[in-house]
PDB file of C-alpha atoms and ligand atoms in Angstrom:
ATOM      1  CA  UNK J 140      23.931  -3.488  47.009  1.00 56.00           C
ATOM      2  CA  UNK J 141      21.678  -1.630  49.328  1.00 48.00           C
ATOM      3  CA  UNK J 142      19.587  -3.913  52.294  1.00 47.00           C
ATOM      4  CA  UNK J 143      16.823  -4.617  50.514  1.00 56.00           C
ATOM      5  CA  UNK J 144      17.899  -5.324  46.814  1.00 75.00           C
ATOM      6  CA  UNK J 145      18.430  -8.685  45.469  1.00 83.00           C
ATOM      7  CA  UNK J 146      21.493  -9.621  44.092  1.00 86.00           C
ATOM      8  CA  UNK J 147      22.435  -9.045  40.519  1.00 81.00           C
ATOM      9  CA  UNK J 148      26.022 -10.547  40.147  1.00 91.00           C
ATOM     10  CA  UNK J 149      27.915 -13.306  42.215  1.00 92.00           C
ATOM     11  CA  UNK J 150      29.671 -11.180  44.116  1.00 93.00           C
ATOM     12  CA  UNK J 151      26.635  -9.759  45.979  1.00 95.00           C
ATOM     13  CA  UNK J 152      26.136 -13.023  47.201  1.00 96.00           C
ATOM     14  CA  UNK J 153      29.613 -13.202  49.201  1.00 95.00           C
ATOM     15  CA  UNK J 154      28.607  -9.338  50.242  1.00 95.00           C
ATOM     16  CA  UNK J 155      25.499 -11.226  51.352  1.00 97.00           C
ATOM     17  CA  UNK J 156      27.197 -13.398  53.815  1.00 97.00           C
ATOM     18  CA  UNK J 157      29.284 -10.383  54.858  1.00 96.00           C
ATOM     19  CA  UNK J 158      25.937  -8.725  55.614  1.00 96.00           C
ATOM     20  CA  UNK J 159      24.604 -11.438  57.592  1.00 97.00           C
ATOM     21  CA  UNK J 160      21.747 -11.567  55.236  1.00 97.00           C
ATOM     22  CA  UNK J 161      20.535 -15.055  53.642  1.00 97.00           C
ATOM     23  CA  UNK J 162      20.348 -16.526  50.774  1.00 98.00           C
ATOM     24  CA  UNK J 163      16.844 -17.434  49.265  1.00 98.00           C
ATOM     25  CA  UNK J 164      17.334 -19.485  46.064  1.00 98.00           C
ATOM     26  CA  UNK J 165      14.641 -21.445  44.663  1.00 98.00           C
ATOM     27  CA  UNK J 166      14.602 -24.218  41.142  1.00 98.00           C
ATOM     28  CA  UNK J 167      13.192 -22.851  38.216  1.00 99.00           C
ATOM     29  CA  UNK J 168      12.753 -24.595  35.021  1.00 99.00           C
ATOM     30  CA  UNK J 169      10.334 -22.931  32.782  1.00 98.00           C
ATOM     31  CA  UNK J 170       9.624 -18.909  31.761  1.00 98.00           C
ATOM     32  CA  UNK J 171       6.210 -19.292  32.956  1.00 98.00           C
ATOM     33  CA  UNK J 172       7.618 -19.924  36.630  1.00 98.00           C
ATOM     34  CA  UNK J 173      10.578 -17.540  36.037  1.00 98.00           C
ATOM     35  CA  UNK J 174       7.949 -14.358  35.456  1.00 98.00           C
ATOM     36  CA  UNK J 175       6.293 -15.425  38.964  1.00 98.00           C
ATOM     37  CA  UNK J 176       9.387 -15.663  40.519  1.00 98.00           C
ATOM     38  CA  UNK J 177      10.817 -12.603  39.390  1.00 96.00           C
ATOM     39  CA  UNK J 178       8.460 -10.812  41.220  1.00 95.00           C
ATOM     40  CA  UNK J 179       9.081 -12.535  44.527  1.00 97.00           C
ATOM     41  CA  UNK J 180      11.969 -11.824  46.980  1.00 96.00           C
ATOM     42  CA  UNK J 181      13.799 -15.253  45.683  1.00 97.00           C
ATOM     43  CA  UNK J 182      17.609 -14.132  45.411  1.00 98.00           C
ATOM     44  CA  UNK J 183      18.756 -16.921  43.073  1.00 98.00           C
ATOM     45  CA  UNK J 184      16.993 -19.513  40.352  1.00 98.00           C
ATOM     46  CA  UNK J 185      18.820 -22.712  40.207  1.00 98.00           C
ATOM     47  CA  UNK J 186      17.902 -24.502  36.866  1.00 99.00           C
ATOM     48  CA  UNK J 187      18.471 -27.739  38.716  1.00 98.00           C
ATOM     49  CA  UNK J 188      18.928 -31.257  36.878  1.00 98.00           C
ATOM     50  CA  UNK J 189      16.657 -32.022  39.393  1.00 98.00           C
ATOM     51  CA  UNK J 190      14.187 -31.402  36.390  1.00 98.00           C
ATOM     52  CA  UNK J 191      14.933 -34.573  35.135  1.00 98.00           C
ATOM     53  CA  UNK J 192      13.060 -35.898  38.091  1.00 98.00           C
ATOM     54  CA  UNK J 193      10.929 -33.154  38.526  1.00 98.00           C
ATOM     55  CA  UNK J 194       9.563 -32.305  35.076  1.00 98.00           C
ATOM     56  CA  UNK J 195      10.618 -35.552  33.130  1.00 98.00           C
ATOM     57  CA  UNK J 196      10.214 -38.357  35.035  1.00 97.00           C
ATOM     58  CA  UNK J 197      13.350 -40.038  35.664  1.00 98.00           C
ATOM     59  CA  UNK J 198      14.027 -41.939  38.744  1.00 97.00           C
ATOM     60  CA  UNK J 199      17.758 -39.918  38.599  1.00 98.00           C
ATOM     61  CA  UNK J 200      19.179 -36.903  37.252  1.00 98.00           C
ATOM     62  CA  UNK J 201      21.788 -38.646  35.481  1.00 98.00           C
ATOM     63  CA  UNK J 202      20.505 -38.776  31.991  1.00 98.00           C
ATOM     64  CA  UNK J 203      19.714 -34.879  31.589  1.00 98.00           C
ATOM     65  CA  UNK J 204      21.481 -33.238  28.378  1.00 98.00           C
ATOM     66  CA  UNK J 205      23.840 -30.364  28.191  1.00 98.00           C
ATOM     67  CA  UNK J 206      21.023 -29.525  25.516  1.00 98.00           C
ATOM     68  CA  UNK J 207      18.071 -29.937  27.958  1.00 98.00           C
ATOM     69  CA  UNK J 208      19.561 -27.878  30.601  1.00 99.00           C
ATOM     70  CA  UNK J 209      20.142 -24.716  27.984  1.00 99.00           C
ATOM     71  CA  UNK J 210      17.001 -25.199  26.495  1.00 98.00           C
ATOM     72  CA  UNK J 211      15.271 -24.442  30.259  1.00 99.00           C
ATOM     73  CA  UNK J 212      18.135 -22.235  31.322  1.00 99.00           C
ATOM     74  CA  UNK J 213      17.423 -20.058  28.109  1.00 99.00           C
ATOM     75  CA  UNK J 214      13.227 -19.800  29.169  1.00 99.00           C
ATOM     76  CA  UNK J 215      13.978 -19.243  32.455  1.00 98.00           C
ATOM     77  CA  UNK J 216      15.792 -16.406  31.385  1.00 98.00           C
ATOM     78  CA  UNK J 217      13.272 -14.959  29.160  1.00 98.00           C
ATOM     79  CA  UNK J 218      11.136 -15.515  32.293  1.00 98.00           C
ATOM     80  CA  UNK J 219      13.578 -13.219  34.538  1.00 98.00           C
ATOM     81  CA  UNK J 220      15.828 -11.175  32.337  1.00 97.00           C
ATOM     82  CA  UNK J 221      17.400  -9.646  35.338  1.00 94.00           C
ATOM     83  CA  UNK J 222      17.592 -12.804  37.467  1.00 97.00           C
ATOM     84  CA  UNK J 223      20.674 -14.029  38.869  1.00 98.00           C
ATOM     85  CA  UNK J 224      20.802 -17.873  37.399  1.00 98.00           C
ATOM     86  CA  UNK J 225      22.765 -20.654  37.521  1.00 98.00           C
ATOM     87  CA  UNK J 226      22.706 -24.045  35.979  1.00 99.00           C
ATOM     88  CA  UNK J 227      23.541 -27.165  36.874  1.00 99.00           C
ATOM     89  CA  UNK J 228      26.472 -28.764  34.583  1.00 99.00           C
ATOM     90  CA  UNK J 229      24.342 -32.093  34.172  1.00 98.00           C
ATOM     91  CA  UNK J 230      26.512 -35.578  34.705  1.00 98.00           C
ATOM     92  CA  UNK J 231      29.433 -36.139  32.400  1.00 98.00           C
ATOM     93  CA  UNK J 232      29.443 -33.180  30.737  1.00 98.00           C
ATOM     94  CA  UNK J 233      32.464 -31.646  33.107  1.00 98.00           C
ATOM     95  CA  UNK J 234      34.143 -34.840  34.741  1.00 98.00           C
ATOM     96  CA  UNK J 235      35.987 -35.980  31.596  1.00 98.00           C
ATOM     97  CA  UNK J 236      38.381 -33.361  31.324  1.00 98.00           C
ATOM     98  CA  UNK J 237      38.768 -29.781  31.845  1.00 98.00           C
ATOM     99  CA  UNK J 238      38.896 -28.705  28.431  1.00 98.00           C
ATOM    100  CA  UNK J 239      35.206 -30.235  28.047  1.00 98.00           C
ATOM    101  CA  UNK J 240      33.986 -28.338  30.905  1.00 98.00           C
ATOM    102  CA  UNK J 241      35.248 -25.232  29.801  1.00 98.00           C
ATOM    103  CA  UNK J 242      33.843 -25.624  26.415  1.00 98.00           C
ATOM    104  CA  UNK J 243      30.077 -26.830  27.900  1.00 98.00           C
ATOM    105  CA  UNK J 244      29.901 -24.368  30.514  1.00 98.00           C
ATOM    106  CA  UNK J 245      30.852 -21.882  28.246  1.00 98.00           C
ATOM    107  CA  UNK J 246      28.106 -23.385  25.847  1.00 98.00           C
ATOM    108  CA  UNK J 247      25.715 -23.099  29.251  1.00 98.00           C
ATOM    109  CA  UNK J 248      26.222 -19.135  29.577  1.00 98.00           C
ATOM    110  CA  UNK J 249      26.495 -18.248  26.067  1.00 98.00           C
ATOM    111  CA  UNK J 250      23.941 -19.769  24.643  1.00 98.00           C
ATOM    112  CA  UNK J 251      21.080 -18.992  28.189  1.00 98.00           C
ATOM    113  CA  UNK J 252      22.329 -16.203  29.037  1.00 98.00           C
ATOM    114  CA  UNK J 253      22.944 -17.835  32.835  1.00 98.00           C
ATOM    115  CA  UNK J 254      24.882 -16.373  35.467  1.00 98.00           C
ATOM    116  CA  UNK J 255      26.846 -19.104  36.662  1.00 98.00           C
ATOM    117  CA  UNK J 256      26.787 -22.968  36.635  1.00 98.00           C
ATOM    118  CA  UNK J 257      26.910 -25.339  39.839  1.00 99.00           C
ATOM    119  CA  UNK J 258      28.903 -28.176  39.778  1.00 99.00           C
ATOM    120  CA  UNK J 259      28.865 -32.009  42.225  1.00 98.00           C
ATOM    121  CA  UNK J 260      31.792 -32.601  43.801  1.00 98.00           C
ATOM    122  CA  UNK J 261      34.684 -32.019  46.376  1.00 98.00           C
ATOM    123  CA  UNK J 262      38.738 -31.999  45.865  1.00 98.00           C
ATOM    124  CA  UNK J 263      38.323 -33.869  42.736  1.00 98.00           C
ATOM    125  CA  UNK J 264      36.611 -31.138  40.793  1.00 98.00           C
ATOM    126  CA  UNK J 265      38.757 -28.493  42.452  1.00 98.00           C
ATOM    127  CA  UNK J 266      41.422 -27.673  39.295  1.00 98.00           C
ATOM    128  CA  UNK J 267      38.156 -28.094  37.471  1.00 98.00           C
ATOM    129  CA  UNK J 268      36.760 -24.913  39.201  1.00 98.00           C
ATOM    130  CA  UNK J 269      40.022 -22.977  39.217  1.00 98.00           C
ATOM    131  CA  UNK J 270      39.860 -23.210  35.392  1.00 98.00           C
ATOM    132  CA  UNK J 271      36.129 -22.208  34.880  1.00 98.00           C
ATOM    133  CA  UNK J 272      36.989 -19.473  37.204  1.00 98.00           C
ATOM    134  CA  UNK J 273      40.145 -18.133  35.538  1.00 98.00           C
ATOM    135  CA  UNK J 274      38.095 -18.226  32.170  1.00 98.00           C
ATOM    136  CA  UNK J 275      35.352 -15.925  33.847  1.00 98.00           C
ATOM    137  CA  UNK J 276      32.684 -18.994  34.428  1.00 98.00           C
ATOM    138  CA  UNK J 277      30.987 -18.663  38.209  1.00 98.00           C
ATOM    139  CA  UNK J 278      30.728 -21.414  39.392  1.00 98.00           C
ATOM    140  CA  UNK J 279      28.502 -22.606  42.378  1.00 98.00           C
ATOM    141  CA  UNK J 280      29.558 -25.983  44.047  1.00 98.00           C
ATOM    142  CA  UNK J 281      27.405 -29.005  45.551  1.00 98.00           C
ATOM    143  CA  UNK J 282      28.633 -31.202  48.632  1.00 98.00           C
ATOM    144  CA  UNK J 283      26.965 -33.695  50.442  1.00 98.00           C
ATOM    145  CA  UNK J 284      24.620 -35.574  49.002  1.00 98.00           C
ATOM    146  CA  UNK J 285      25.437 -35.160  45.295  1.00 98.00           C
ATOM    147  CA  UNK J 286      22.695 -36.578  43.391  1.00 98.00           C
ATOM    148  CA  UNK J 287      24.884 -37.323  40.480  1.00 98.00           C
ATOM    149  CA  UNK J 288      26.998 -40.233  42.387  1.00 98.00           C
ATOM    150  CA  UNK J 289      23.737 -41.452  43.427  1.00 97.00           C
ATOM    151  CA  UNK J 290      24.727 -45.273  42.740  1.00 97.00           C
ATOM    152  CA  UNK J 291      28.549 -44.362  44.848  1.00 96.00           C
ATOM    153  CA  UNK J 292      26.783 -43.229  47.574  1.00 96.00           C
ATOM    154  CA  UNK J 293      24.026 -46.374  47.605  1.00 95.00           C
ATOM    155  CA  UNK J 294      20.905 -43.904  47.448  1.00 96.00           C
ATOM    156  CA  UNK J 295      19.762 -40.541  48.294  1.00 96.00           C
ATOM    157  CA  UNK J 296      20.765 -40.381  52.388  1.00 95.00           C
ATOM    158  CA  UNK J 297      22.252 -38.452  54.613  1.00 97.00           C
ATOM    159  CA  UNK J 298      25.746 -37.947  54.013  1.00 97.00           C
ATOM    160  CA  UNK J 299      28.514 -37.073  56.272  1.00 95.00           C
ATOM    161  CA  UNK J 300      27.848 -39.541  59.583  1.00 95.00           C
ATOM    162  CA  UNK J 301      30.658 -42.066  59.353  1.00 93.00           C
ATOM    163  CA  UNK J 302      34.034 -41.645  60.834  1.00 94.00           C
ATOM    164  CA  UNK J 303      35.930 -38.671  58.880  1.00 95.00           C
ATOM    165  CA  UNK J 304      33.316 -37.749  56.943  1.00 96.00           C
ATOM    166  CA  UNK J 305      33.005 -34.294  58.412  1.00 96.00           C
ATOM    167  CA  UNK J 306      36.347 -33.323  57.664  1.00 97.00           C
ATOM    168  CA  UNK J 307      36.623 -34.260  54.604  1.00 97.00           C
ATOM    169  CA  UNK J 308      33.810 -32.755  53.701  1.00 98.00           C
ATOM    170  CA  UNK J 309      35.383 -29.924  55.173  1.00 98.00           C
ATOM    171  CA  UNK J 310      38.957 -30.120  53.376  1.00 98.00           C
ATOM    172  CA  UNK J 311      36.179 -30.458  50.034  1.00 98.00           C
ATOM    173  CA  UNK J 312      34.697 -27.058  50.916  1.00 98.00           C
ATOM    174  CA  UNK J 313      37.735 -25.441  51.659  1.00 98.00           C
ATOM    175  CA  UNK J 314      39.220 -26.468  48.585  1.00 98.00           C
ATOM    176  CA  UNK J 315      35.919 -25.369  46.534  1.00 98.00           C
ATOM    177  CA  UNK J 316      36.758 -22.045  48.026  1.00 98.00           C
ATOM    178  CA  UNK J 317      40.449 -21.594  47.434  1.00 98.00           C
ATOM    179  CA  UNK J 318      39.488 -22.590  43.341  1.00 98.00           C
ATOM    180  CA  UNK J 319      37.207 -19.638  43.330  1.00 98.00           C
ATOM    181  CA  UNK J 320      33.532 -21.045  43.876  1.00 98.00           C
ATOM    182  CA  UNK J 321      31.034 -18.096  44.714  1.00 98.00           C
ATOM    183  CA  UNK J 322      29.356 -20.228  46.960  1.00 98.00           C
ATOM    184  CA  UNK J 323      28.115 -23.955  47.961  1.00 98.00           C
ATOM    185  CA  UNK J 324      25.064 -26.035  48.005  1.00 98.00           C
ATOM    186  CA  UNK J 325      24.908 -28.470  51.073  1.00 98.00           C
ATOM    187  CA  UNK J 326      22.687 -31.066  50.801  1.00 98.00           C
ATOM    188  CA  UNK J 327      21.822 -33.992  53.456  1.00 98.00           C
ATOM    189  CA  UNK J 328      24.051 -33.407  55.835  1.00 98.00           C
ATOM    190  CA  UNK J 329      24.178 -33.375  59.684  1.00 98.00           C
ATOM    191  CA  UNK J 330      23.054 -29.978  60.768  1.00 98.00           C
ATOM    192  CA  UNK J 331      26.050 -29.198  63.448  1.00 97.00           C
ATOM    193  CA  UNK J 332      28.876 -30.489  60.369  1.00 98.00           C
ATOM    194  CA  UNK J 333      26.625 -28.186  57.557  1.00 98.00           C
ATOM    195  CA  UNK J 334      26.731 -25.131  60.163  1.00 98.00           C
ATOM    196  CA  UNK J 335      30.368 -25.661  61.497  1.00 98.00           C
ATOM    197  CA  UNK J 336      31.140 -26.138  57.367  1.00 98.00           C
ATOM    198  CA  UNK J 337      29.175 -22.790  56.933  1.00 98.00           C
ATOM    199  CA  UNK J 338      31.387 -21.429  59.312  1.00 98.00           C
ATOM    200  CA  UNK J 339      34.714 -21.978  58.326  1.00 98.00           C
ATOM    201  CA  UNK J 340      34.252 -20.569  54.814  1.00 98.00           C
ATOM    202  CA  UNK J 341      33.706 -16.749  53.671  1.00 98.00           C
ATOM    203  CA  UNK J 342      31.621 -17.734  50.823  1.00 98.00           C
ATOM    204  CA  UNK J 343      28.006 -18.373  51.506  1.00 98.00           C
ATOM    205  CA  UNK J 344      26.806 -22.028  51.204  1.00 98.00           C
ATOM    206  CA  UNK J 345      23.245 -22.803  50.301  1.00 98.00           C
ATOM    207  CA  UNK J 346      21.440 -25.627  52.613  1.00 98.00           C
ATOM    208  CA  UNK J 347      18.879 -28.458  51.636  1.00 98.00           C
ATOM    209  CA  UNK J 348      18.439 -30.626  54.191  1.00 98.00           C
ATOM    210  CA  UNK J 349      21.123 -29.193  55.965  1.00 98.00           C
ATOM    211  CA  UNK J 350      20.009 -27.653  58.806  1.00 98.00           C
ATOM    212  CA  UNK J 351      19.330 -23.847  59.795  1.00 98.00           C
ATOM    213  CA  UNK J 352      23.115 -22.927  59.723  1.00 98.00           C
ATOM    214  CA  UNK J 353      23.933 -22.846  56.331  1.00 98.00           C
ATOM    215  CA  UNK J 354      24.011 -18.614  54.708  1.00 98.00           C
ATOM    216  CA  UNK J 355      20.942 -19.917  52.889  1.00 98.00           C
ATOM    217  CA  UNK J 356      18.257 -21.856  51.769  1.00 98.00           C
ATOM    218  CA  UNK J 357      17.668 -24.104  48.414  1.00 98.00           C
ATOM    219  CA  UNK J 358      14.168 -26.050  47.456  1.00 98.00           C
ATOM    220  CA  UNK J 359      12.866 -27.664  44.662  1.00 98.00           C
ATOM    221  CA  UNK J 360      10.188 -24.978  43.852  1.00 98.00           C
ATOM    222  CA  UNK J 361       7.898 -27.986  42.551  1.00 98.00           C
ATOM    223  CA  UNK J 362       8.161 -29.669  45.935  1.00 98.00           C
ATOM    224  CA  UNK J 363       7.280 -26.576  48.292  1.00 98.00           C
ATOM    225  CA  UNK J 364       4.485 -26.132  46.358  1.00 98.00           C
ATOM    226  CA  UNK J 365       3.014 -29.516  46.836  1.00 98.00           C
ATOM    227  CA  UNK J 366       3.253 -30.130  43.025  1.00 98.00           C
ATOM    228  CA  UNK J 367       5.329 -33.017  43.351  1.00 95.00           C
ATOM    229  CA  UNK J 368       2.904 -34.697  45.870  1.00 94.00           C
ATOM    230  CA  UNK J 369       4.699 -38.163  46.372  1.00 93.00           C
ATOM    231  CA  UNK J 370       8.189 -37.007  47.516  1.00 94.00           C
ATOM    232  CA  UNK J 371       8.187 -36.253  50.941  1.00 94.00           C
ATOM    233  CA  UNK J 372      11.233 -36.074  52.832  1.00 96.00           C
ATOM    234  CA  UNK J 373      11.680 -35.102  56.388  1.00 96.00           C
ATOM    235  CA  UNK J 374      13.510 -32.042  55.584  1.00 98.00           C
ATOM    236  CA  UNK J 375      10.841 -30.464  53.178  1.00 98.00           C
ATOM    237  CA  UNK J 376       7.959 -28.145  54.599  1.00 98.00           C
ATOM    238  CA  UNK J 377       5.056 -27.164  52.181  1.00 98.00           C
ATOM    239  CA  UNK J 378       4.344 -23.533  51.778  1.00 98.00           C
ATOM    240  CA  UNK J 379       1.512 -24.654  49.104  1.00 98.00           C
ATOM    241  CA  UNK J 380      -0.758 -27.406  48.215  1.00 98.00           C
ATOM    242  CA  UNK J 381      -0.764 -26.545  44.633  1.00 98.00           C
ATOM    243  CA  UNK J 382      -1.732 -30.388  43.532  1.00 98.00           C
ATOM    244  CA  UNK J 383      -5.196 -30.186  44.987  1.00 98.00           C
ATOM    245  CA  UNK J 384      -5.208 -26.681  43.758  1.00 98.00           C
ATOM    246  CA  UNK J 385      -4.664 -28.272  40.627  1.00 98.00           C
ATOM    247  CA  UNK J 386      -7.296 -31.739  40.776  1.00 98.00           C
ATOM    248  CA  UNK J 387     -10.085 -29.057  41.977  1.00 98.00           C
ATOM    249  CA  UNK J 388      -9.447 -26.859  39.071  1.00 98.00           C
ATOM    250  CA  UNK J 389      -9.929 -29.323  36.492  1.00 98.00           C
ATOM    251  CA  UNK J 390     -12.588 -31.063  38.215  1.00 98.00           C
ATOM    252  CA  UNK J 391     -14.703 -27.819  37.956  1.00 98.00           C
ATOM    253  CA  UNK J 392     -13.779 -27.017  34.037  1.00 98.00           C
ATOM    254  CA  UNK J 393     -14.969 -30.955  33.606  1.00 98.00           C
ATOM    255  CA  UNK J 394     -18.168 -30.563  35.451  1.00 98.00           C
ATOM    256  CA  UNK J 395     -18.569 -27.370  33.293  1.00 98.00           C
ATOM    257  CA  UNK J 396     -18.040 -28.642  30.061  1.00 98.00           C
ATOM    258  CA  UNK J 397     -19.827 -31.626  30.913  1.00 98.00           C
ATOM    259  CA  UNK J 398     -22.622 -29.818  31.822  1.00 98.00           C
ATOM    260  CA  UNK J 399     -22.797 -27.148  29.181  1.00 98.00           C
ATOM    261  CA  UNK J 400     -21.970 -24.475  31.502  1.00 98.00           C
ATOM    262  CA  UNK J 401     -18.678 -23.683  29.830  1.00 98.00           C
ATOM    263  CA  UNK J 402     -18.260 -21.990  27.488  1.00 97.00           C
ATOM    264  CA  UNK J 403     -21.334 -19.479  27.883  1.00 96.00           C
ATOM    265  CA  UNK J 404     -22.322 -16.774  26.103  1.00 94.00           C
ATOM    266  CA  UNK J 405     -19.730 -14.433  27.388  1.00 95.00           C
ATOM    267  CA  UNK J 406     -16.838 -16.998  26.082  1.00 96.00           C
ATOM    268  CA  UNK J 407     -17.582 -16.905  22.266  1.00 95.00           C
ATOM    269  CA  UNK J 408     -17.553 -14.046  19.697  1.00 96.00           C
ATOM    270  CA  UNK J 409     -19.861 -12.114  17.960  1.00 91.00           C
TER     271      UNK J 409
HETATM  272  O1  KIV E1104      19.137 -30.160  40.823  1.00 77.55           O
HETATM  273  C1  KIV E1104      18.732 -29.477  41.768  1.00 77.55           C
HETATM  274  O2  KIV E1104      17.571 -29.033  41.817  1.00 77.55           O
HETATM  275  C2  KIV E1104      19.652 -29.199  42.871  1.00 77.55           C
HETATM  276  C3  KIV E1104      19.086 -28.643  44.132  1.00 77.55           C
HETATM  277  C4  KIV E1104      18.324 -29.685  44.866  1.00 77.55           C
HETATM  278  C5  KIV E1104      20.106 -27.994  44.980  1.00 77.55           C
HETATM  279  O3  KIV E1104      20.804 -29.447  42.757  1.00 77.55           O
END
């Protein structure tokens, strides 16, 4: 991979790290999103669960589908054909058993034609990895605040702060790494534990809320664009305000059509 290409397989992304050179990954949910992106310097698209939140509504991510995820994963490859994608493996779909997470994350790449998936979860989900791994799956993992285990952890807040947390959050990366993941979301944690976490590994790992130490940097694409106006945590900066963007817009088309200004002659047909 030369300096300025993006990455088109997982293993550029450990070169990456090796390079010194970060990691910009972004959500992406739709094909209409996915042909913007595509033409932007974004490294990797996460089809997050988040889109449960995001896109349907739900106060969690807990109730997205195996089916819902492929169904985006698949448009946000039609979006990016060249894109390096993962998916998120959405709640209960690879904590029963290994066999079942072979068979749905096998389901996620053939059937989206994703890179990789991403996974919740520490030394538990470890053998889980290993086998995805061995069977030719990437896999991604997520530490910290894992959005899935929402109701365990008693909300969505910093994680990591409390006596021993920081190493085993370390022994969870470690072991994430020795089962083969490419690389490792951190989200809500301490910066110093995310950087010294970042550290210690020789895959990349992929910060939200995390601090600036981690190889690179994950947001919902919906909230950096100021499209999902009432979440607004402290860790978030907007690079657009695309929700007023938005209001204006069809404020003018209704003050048009009110008005009989749209359509004019120049819309119809002869
Ligand atoms: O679901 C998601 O969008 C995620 C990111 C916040 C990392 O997991």
């Amino acid at each position: 991979m030369n300096s300025d290409a993006r990455p088109r397989g997982i293993l550029d992304l450990v070169a990456m790290k090796a390079a010194g050179r970060r990691i910009v990954m972004l959500t992406c949910y739709d094909a209409a999103f996915a042909r913007l992106l595509d033409h932007t310097a974004t490294d990797v698209l996460l089809v997050g669960d988040s889109l449960n939140q995001v896109l349907a509504g739900h106060e969690t991510t807990l109730s997205a589908t195996l089916e819902q995820m492929i169904y985006h994963a698949a448009s946000v490859r039609r979006g990016a054909p060249r894109g390096l994608i993962f998916v998120d493996l959405p709640f209960l779909t690879y904590q029963v058993s290994i066999p079942e997470a072979i068979r749905n994350a096998g389901r996620v790449l053939q059937e989206s034609g994703a890179n990789g998936v991403k996974l919740e979860g520490g030394q538990p989900m470890a053998d889980t990895v290993r086998a995805l791994v061995e069977r030719g799956i990437p896999v991604m993992g997520h530490l910290g605040l894992t959005p899935q285990s929402v109701h365990a952890l008693g909300g969505y807040r910093v994680q990591g702060r409390e006596a021993g947390a920081g190493e085993r959050l370390l022994a969870d990366a470690r072991a994430l790494e020795s089962a083969g993941a490419c690389a490792i979301v951190l989200e809500l944690l301490p910066s110093a534990l995310a950087e010294q976490i970042s550290t210690s590994l020789t895959i990349p790992t992929i910060g939200i809320g995390a601090g600036p130490g981690c190889d690179g940097q994950v947001l919902v694409l919906h909230d950096m664009l100021g499209l999902n106006e009432a979440f607004k945590p402290k860790f978030l900066k907007l690079y657009a305000r695309l929700g007023e963007s938005v209001r204006s817009a069809v404020e003018s088309f209704a003050e048009e059509v009110r008005g009989r200004a749209y359509p004019g002659k120049d819309h119809g047909f002869d």
